[in-house]
């Protein structure tokens, strides 16, 4: 009884296994690569603080329109302000020291004038003693002594004049250096006023008035509000199939009843090792209904498509790109050439016709 029971079960199972005959269908077919990503504003960037400090004033709100160069935030920092003040004091002192009425130059100028006066006096005495020597009214020793006095006065005048010019040049260089340091400090102080780099919109601010801010900390996101593009991620296995110019069909969660069209514009060379994905940028062919950055999207990058293709289910495909067809003489295995493939269907380029009957095990 047990053996007969088992045979009965096997017969019933075999009877349940049916082969259904289907025919290829002529229909539009599209092969696409799945991608996911976000909507991003053109020229979108994060605004970073260049200094440590606190937010003294917040001049914009989230969603506010801004112009290029418009002030967004004012940041205060005691350290940079002290450096600017010191540089300003050094510059003011350098200006006073390098001026014509500078106490240093006046003192050196007076020394030059005194040396010149003495040189002129000793020059006259040297000439007088020369004339006296010619008339034997003085001795050679007195003449030589007066001549040496004149030479010393002349050298002292040259020395004082050289010292004056050297000091003047040094003060001028110190003035230029102080001016440069003041400009640098002023530029640093200018970084306290954070300005927009583009005409657009403030999509997000991360700080409120009075909060502490560290150097290189992001404090806002700004970008154009009239042009958007897609930052997409695709599987690294599909990298070789994506090319610029390919059409992208986009589904945005915020607009569930519409399919947007875009075009691939840039394929990046660096693969994200953690996610095993590659970034692809695509630009919309139409205007979005709203100005929102960061919207999540799902997209299909169209690799190839046909308006009329011979299509069969993938379930009918056997190993080795062949199918099982029904003929007058029974079942027959036939080799086929494949074209476009989707998750569930495949195009038959050759090997079948529209009247072929395929056997599919179910």
GROMACS .gro file of C-alpha atoms in nm:
model
  362
    1UNK     CA    1   0.000   0.000   0.000
    2UNK     CA    2   0.276   0.242   0.076
    3UNK     CA    3   0.450   0.193  -0.260
    4UNK     CA    4   0.123   0.235  -0.455
    5UNK     CA    5   0.049   0.553  -0.258
    6UNK     CA    6   0.389   0.704  -0.349
    7UNK     CA    7   0.344   0.620  -0.717
    8UNK     CA    8   0.007   0.792  -0.712
    9UNK     CA    9   0.161   1.110  -0.564
   10UNK     CA   10   0.435   1.119  -0.828
   11UNK     CA   11   0.179   1.077  -1.104
   12UNK     CA   12  -0.023   1.365  -0.968
   13UNK     CA   13   0.285   1.590  -0.947
   14UNK     CA   14   0.380   1.507  -1.303
   15UNK     CA   15   0.028   1.583  -1.412
   16UNK     CA   16   0.049   1.926  -1.241
   17UNK     CA   17   0.356   2.023  -1.442
   18UNK     CA   18   0.211   2.178  -1.759
   19UNK     CA   19   0.379   2.338  -2.056
   20UNK     CA   20   0.199   2.650  -2.180
   21UNK     CA   21   0.252   2.765  -2.539
   22UNK     CA   22   0.290   3.138  -2.598
   23UNK     CA   23   0.372   3.353  -2.900
   24UNK     CA   24   0.620   3.646  -2.921
   25UNK     CA   25   0.463   3.987  -2.888
   26UNK     CA   26   0.539   4.299  -3.095
   27UNK     CA   27   0.557   4.596  -2.858
   28UNK     CA   28   0.775   4.895  -2.758
   29UNK     CA   29   1.072   4.794  -2.546
   30UNK     CA   30   1.323   4.998  -2.351
   31UNK     CA   31   1.646   4.898  -2.176
   32UNK     CA   32   1.744   5.127  -1.888
   33UNK     CA   33   1.977   5.148  -1.591
   34UNK     CA   34   1.834   5.229  -1.250
   35UNK     CA   35   1.974   5.530  -1.067
   36UNK     CA   36   1.887   5.718  -0.750
   37UNK     CA   37   1.990   6.058  -0.625
   38UNK     CA   38   1.885   6.414  -0.551
   39UNK     CA   39   1.783   6.739  -0.715
   40UNK     CA   40   2.060   6.998  -0.675
   41UNK     CA   41   2.056   7.371  -0.752
   42UNK     CA   42   2.298   7.507  -1.011
   43UNK     CA   43   2.611   7.657  -0.848
   44UNK     CA   44   2.497   7.522  -0.512
   45UNK     CA   45   2.768   7.545  -0.249
   46UNK     CA   46   2.819   7.543   0.125
   47UNK     CA   47   2.914   7.874   0.285
   48UNK     CA   48   3.204   7.826   0.526
   49UNK     CA   49   3.335   8.054   0.798
   50UNK     CA   50   3.694   8.166   0.746
   51UNK     CA   51   3.750   8.254   1.111
   52UNK     CA   52   3.665   8.151   1.466
   53UNK     CA   53   3.413   8.372   1.640
   54UNK     CA   54   3.046   8.420   1.716
   55UNK     CA   55   2.758   8.510   1.486
   56UNK     CA   56   2.703   8.880   1.551
   57UNK     CA   57   2.425   8.923   1.298
   58UNK     CA   58   2.225   8.696   1.066
   59UNK     CA   59   2.120   8.905   0.768
   60UNK     CA   60   1.921   8.643   0.570
   61UNK     CA   61   1.655   8.377   0.629
   62UNK     CA   62   1.600   8.033   0.479
   63UNK     CA   63   1.444   8.062   0.133
   64UNK     CA   64   1.541   8.428   0.088
   65UNK     CA   65   1.659   8.557  -0.251
   66UNK     CA   66   2.013   8.700  -0.252
   67UNK     CA   67   2.241   8.883  -0.496
   68UNK     CA   68   2.605   8.812  -0.565
   69UNK     CA   69   2.817   9.000  -0.310
   70UNK     CA   70   2.526   9.048  -0.070
   71UNK     CA   71   2.618   9.018   0.299
   72UNK     CA   72   2.477   8.704   0.461
   73UNK     CA   73   2.637   8.693   0.807
   74UNK     CA   74   2.856   8.909   1.028
   75UNK     CA   75   3.100   8.719   1.250
   76UNK     CA   76   3.290   8.870   1.541
   77UNK     CA   77   3.626   8.743   1.669
   78UNK     CA   78   3.843   8.917   1.929
   79UNK     CA   79   4.176   8.774   1.809
   80UNK     CA   80   4.152   8.906   1.452
   81UNK     CA   81   4.022   9.243   1.571
   82UNK     CA   82   4.324   9.280   1.802
   83UNK     CA   83   4.560   9.197   1.514
   84UNK     CA   84   4.395   9.458   1.297
   85UNK     CA   85   4.419   9.722   1.569
   86UNK     CA   86   4.790   9.649   1.621
   87UNK     CA   87   4.855   9.662   1.246
   88UNK     CA   88   4.669   9.995   1.228
   89UNK     CA   89   4.880  10.143   1.508
   90UNK     CA   90   5.203  10.022   1.345
   91UNK     CA   91   5.096  10.174   1.015
   92UNK     CA   92   5.010  10.511   1.171
   93UNK     CA   93   5.349  10.518   1.343
   94UNK     CA   94   5.526  10.427   1.018
   95UNK     CA   95   5.344  10.711   0.840
   96UNK     CA   96   5.462  10.960   1.104
   97UNK     CA   97   5.820  10.830   1.097
   98UNK     CA   98   5.844  10.840   0.716
   99UNK     CA   99   5.697  11.191   0.678
  100UNK     CA  100   5.907  11.498   0.608
  101UNK     CA  101   5.827  11.636   0.953
  102UNK     CA  102   5.924  11.307   1.118
  103UNK     CA  103   6.113  11.358   1.451
  104UNK     CA  104   6.371  11.100   1.340
  105UNK     CA  105   6.432  11.268   1.005
  106UNK     CA  106   6.431  11.615   1.162
  107UNK     CA  107   6.701  11.507   1.406
  108UNK     CA  108   6.911  11.353   1.130
  109UNK     CA  109   6.847  11.652   0.904
  110UNK     CA  110   6.970  11.884   1.178
  111UNK     CA  111   7.286  11.675   1.210
  112UNK     CA  112   7.339  11.702   0.833
  113UNK     CA  113   7.289  12.080   0.843
  114UNK     CA  114   7.530  12.117   1.137
  115UNK     CA  115   7.792  11.905   0.961
  116UNK     CA  116   7.751  12.109   0.645
  117UNK     CA  117   7.791  12.437   0.835
  118UNK     CA  118   8.107  12.313   1.005
  119UNK     CA  119   8.244  12.186   0.673
  120UNK     CA  120   8.185  12.525   0.512
  121UNK     CA  121   8.356  12.704   0.803
  122UNK     CA  122   8.657  12.469   0.798
  123UNK     CA  123   8.676  12.503   0.419
  124UNK     CA  124   8.709  12.881   0.450
  125UNK     CA  125   8.978  12.841   0.719
  126UNK     CA  126   9.168  12.597   0.500
  127UNK     CA  127   9.166  12.849   0.213
  128UNK     CA  128   9.274  13.129   0.446
  129UNK     CA  129   9.562  12.923   0.587
  130UNK     CA  130   9.665  12.831   0.232
  131UNK     CA  131   9.695  13.201   0.146
  132UNK     CA  132   9.883  13.271   0.469
  133UNK     CA  133  10.124  12.990   0.390
  134UNK     CA  134  10.193  13.138   0.049
  135UNK     CA  135  10.285  13.470   0.211
  136UNK     CA  136  10.488  13.293   0.485
  137UNK     CA  137  10.241  13.428   0.747
  138UNK     CA  138  10.183  13.083   0.899
  139UNK     CA  139  10.369  12.760   0.937
  140UNK     CA  140  10.326  12.444   0.735
  141UNK     CA  141  10.220  12.260   1.051
  142UNK     CA  142   9.932  12.500   1.116
  143UNK     CA  143   9.822  12.474   0.753
  144UNK     CA  144   9.829  12.093   0.762
  145UNK     CA  145   9.634  12.091   1.085
  146UNK     CA  146   9.364  12.318   0.937
  147UNK     CA  147   9.355  12.115   0.617
  148UNK     CA  148   9.303  11.794   0.820
  149UNK     CA  149   9.024  11.963   1.015
  150UNK     CA  150   8.850  12.048   0.688
  151UNK     CA  151   8.886  11.693   0.555
  152UNK     CA  152   8.735  11.556   0.877
  153UNK     CA  153   8.443  11.798   0.855
  154UNK     CA  154   8.387  11.705   0.491
  155UNK     CA  155   8.384  11.331   0.573
  156UNK     CA  156   8.149  11.390   0.865
  157UNK     CA  157   7.909  11.579   0.636
  158UNK     CA  158   7.911  11.294   0.385
  159UNK     CA  159   7.854  11.045   0.668
  160UNK     CA  160   7.561  11.241   0.814
  161UNK     CA  161   7.407  11.284   0.471
  162UNK     CA  162   7.441  10.913   0.399
  163UNK     CA  163   7.292  10.826   0.738
  164UNK     CA  164   6.996  11.053   0.668
  165UNK     CA  165   6.927  10.892   0.328
  166UNK     CA  166   6.971  10.540   0.463
  167UNK     CA  167   6.729  10.605   0.750
  168UNK     CA  168   6.480  10.764   0.514
  169UNK     CA  169   6.490  10.459   0.286
  170UNK     CA  170   6.452  10.227   0.584
  171UNK     CA  171   6.154  10.422   0.714
  172UNK     CA  172   5.996  10.405   0.369
  173UNK     CA  173   6.035  10.026   0.360
  174UNK     CA  174   5.889  10.001   0.710
  175UNK     CA  175   5.595  10.211   0.593
  176UNK     CA  176   5.533   9.982   0.295
  177UNK     CA  177   5.558   9.673   0.516
  178UNK     CA  178   5.320   9.822   0.772
  179UNK     CA  179   5.080   9.912   0.490
  180UNK     CA  180   5.092   9.554   0.362
  181UNK     CA  181   5.030   9.409   0.708
  182UNK     CA  182   4.740   9.647   0.757
  183UNK     CA  183   4.590   9.535   0.424
  184UNK     CA  184   4.622   9.169   0.524
  185UNK     CA  185   4.461   9.238   0.861
  186UNK     CA  186   4.189   9.437   0.692
  187UNK     CA  187   4.121   9.148   0.452
  188UNK     CA  188   4.101   8.910   0.746
  189UNK     CA  189   3.863   9.145   0.916
  190UNK     CA  190   3.663   9.158   0.593
  191UNK     CA  191   3.604   8.783   0.616
  192UNK     CA  192   3.384   8.857   0.912
  193UNK     CA  193   3.126   8.977   0.663
  194UNK     CA  194   3.028   8.657   0.481
  195UNK     CA  195   2.889   8.733   0.133
  196UNK     CA  196   2.706   8.536  -0.134
  197UNK     CA  197   2.909   8.420  -0.433
  198UNK     CA  198   2.606   8.386  -0.665
  199UNK     CA  199   2.270   8.531  -0.750
  200UNK     CA  200   2.019   8.285  -0.610
  201UNK     CA  201   1.857   8.165  -0.290
  202UNK     CA  202   1.959   8.073   0.063
  203UNK     CA  203   1.834   7.715   0.080
  204UNK     CA  204   1.944   7.654   0.437
  205UNK     CA  205   2.116   7.826   0.729
  206UNK     CA  206   2.285   7.627   1.005
  207UNK     CA  207   2.352   7.897   1.267
  208UNK     CA  208   2.155   8.150   1.464
  209UNK     CA  209   2.261   8.487   1.605
  210UNK     CA  210   2.488   8.454   1.908
  211UNK     CA  211   2.608   8.100   1.831
  212UNK     CA  212   2.978   8.015   1.826
  213UNK     CA  213   3.135   7.942   1.487
  214UNK     CA  214   3.460   7.765   1.413
  215UNK     CA  215   3.689   7.822   1.117
  216UNK     CA  216   3.587   7.610   0.811
  217UNK     CA  217   3.246   7.530   0.963
  218UNK     CA  218   2.951   7.527   0.720
  219UNK     CA  219   2.695   7.794   0.809
  220UNK     CA  220   2.464   7.800   0.503
  221UNK     CA  221   2.379   7.646   0.164
  222UNK     CA  222   2.334   7.887  -0.129
  223UNK     CA  223   2.264   7.828  -0.498
  224UNK     CA  224   2.071   7.943  -0.801
  225UNK     CA  225   1.696   7.906  -0.770
  226UNK     CA  226   1.604   7.890  -1.140
  227UNK     CA  227   1.826   7.606  -1.265
  228UNK     CA  228   1.849   7.256  -1.120
  229UNK     CA  229   2.023   6.934  -1.213
  230UNK     CA  230   2.043   6.575  -1.088
  231UNK     CA  231   2.320   6.412  -0.890
  232UNK     CA  232   2.265   6.041  -0.951
  233UNK     CA  233   2.435   5.724  -0.831
  234UNK     CA  234   2.459   5.413  -1.049
  235UNK     CA  235   2.600   5.069  -0.976
  236UNK     CA  236   2.966   5.036  -1.074
  237UNK     CA  237   2.875   4.734  -1.290
  238UNK     CA  238   2.682   4.968  -1.522
  239UNK     CA  239   2.961   5.225  -1.563
  240UNK     CA  240   3.059   5.119  -1.915
  241UNK     CA  241   2.700   5.146  -2.041
  242UNK     CA  242   2.633   5.509  -1.948
  243UNK     CA  243   2.732   5.787  -2.189
  244UNK     CA  244   2.673   6.164  -2.208
  245UNK     CA  245   2.358   6.260  -2.394
  246UNK     CA  246   2.152   5.958  -2.290
  247UNK     CA  247   1.794   6.034  -2.192
  248UNK     CA  248   1.694   6.002  -1.826
  249UNK     CA  249   1.337   5.941  -1.707
  250UNK     CA  250   1.298   6.084  -1.360
  251UNK     CA  251   1.045   6.016  -1.087
  252UNK     CA  252   1.035   6.271  -0.802
  253UNK     CA  253   0.849   6.181  -0.483
  254UNK     CA  254   0.727   6.539  -0.443
  255UNK     CA  255   0.553   6.522  -0.785
  256UNK     CA  256   0.414   6.166  -0.798
  257UNK     CA  257   0.192   6.220  -1.105
  258UNK     CA  258   0.464   6.334  -1.345
  259UNK     CA  259   0.767   6.182  -1.518
  260UNK     CA  260   1.042   6.437  -1.585
  261UNK     CA  261   1.296   6.409  -1.863
  262UNK     CA  262   1.666   6.486  -1.829
  263UNK     CA  263   1.990   6.420  -2.017
  264UNK     CA  264   2.321   6.279  -1.893
  265UNK     CA  265   2.585   6.556  -1.897
  266UNK     CA  266   2.875   6.427  -1.690
  267UNK     CA  267   3.009   6.092  -1.574
  268UNK     CA  268   3.260   6.107  -1.289
  269UNK     CA  269   3.575   5.895  -1.288
  270UNK     CA  270   3.594   5.815  -0.917
  271UNK     CA  271   3.397   5.517  -0.789
  272UNK     CA  272   3.263   5.536  -0.434
  273UNK     CA  273   3.436   5.235  -0.280
  274UNK     CA  274   3.196   5.213   0.016
  275UNK     CA  275   2.875   5.221  -0.187
  276UNK     CA  276   3.028   5.064  -0.501
  277UNK     CA  277   2.859   5.334  -0.706
  278UNK     CA  278   2.950   5.609  -0.949
  279UNK     CA  279   2.820   5.964  -0.968
  280UNK     CA  280   2.643   6.079  -1.284
  281UNK     CA  281   2.507   6.432  -1.341
  282UNK     CA  282   2.203   6.500  -1.561
  283UNK     CA  283   2.027   6.826  -1.652
  284UNK     CA  284   1.651   6.863  -1.675
  285UNK     CA  285   1.498   6.926  -2.016
  286UNK     CA  286   1.209   7.109  -1.852
  287UNK     CA  287   1.148   7.348  -1.566
  288UNK     CA  288   1.060   7.206  -1.225
  289UNK     CA  289   0.732   7.325  -1.071
  290UNK     CA  290   0.909   7.454  -0.758
  291UNK     CA  291   1.248   7.576  -0.640
  292UNK     CA  292   1.347   7.299  -0.403
  293UNK     CA  293   1.696   7.156  -0.368
  294UNK     CA  294   1.759   6.815  -0.215
  295UNK     CA  295   1.447   6.637  -0.344
  296UNK     CA  296   1.492   6.259  -0.360
  297UNK     CA  297   1.457   6.102  -0.707
  298UNK     CA  298   1.456   5.765  -0.877
  299UNK     CA  299   1.557   5.754  -1.240
  300UNK     CA  300   1.605   5.526  -1.540
  301UNK     CA  301   1.892   5.606  -1.776
  302UNK     CA  302   1.777   5.491  -2.119
  303UNK     CA  303   2.042   5.273  -2.284
  304UNK     CA  304   1.842   5.174  -2.590
  305UNK     CA  305   1.479   5.151  -2.695
  306UNK     CA  306   1.264   5.042  -2.989
  307UNK     CA  307   0.911   5.138  -3.082
  308UNK     CA  308   0.849   4.789  -3.222
  309UNK     CA  309   1.036   4.484  -3.096
  310UNK     CA  310   0.969   4.109  -3.088
  311UNK     CA  311   0.949   4.032  -2.716
  312UNK     CA  312   0.924   3.713  -2.511
  313UNK     CA  313   0.924   3.659  -2.134
  314UNK     CA  314   1.260   3.581  -1.982
  315UNK     CA  315   1.100   3.274  -1.830
  316UNK     CA  316   1.086   3.121  -2.181
  317UNK     CA  317   1.460   3.160  -2.230
  318UNK     CA  318   1.679   2.852  -2.181
  319UNK     CA  319   2.048   2.834  -2.105
  320UNK     CA  320   2.269   2.917  -2.401
  321UNK     CA  321   2.026   3.173  -2.549
  322UNK     CA  322   1.783   2.916  -2.681
  323UNK     CA  323   1.410   2.848  -2.650
  324UNK     CA  324   1.181   2.546  -2.670
  325UNK     CA  325   0.923   2.572  -2.948
  326UNK     CA  326   0.624   2.360  -3.043
  327UNK     CA  327   0.625   2.216  -3.395
  328UNK     CA  328   0.417   1.966  -3.589
  329UNK     CA  329   0.679   1.706  -3.506
  330UNK     CA  330   0.682   1.784  -3.136
  331UNK     CA  331   0.909   1.999  -2.917
  332UNK     CA  332   1.227   2.148  -3.064
  333UNK     CA  333   1.509   2.352  -2.915
  334UNK     CA  334   1.605   2.656  -3.121
  335UNK     CA  335   1.892   2.905  -3.089
  336UNK     CA  336   1.792   3.273  -3.081
  337UNK     CA  337   1.974   3.606  -3.095
  338UNK     CA  338   1.890   3.846  -2.814
  339UNK     CA  339   1.859   4.223  -2.821
  340UNK     CA  340   1.725   4.456  -2.554
  341UNK     CA  341   1.676   4.302  -2.210
  342UNK     CA  342   1.467   4.417  -1.916
  343UNK     CA  343   1.402   4.255  -1.580
  344UNK     CA  344   1.116   4.040  -1.714
  345UNK     CA  345   1.140   4.051  -2.092
  346UNK     CA  346   1.393   4.013  -2.373
  347UNK     CA  347   1.396   4.111  -2.739
  348UNK     CA  348   1.444   3.839  -3.001
  349UNK     CA  349   1.643   3.973  -3.293
  350UNK     CA  350   1.649   3.648  -3.492
  351UNK     CA  351   1.552   3.284  -3.456
  352UNK     CA  352   1.176   3.328  -3.415
  353UNK     CA  353   0.883   3.487  -3.593
  354UNK     CA  354   0.550   3.616  -3.471
  355UNK     CA  355   0.384   3.277  -3.531
  356UNK     CA  356   0.635   3.075  -3.329
  357UNK     CA  357   0.490   2.892  -3.029
  358UNK     CA  358   0.717   2.886  -2.727
  359UNK     CA  359   0.680   2.635  -2.449
  360UNK     CA  360   0.713   2.780  -2.100
  361UNK     CA  361   0.722   2.555  -1.795
  362UNK     CA  362   0.505   2.678  -1.515
   0.00000   0.00000   0.00000
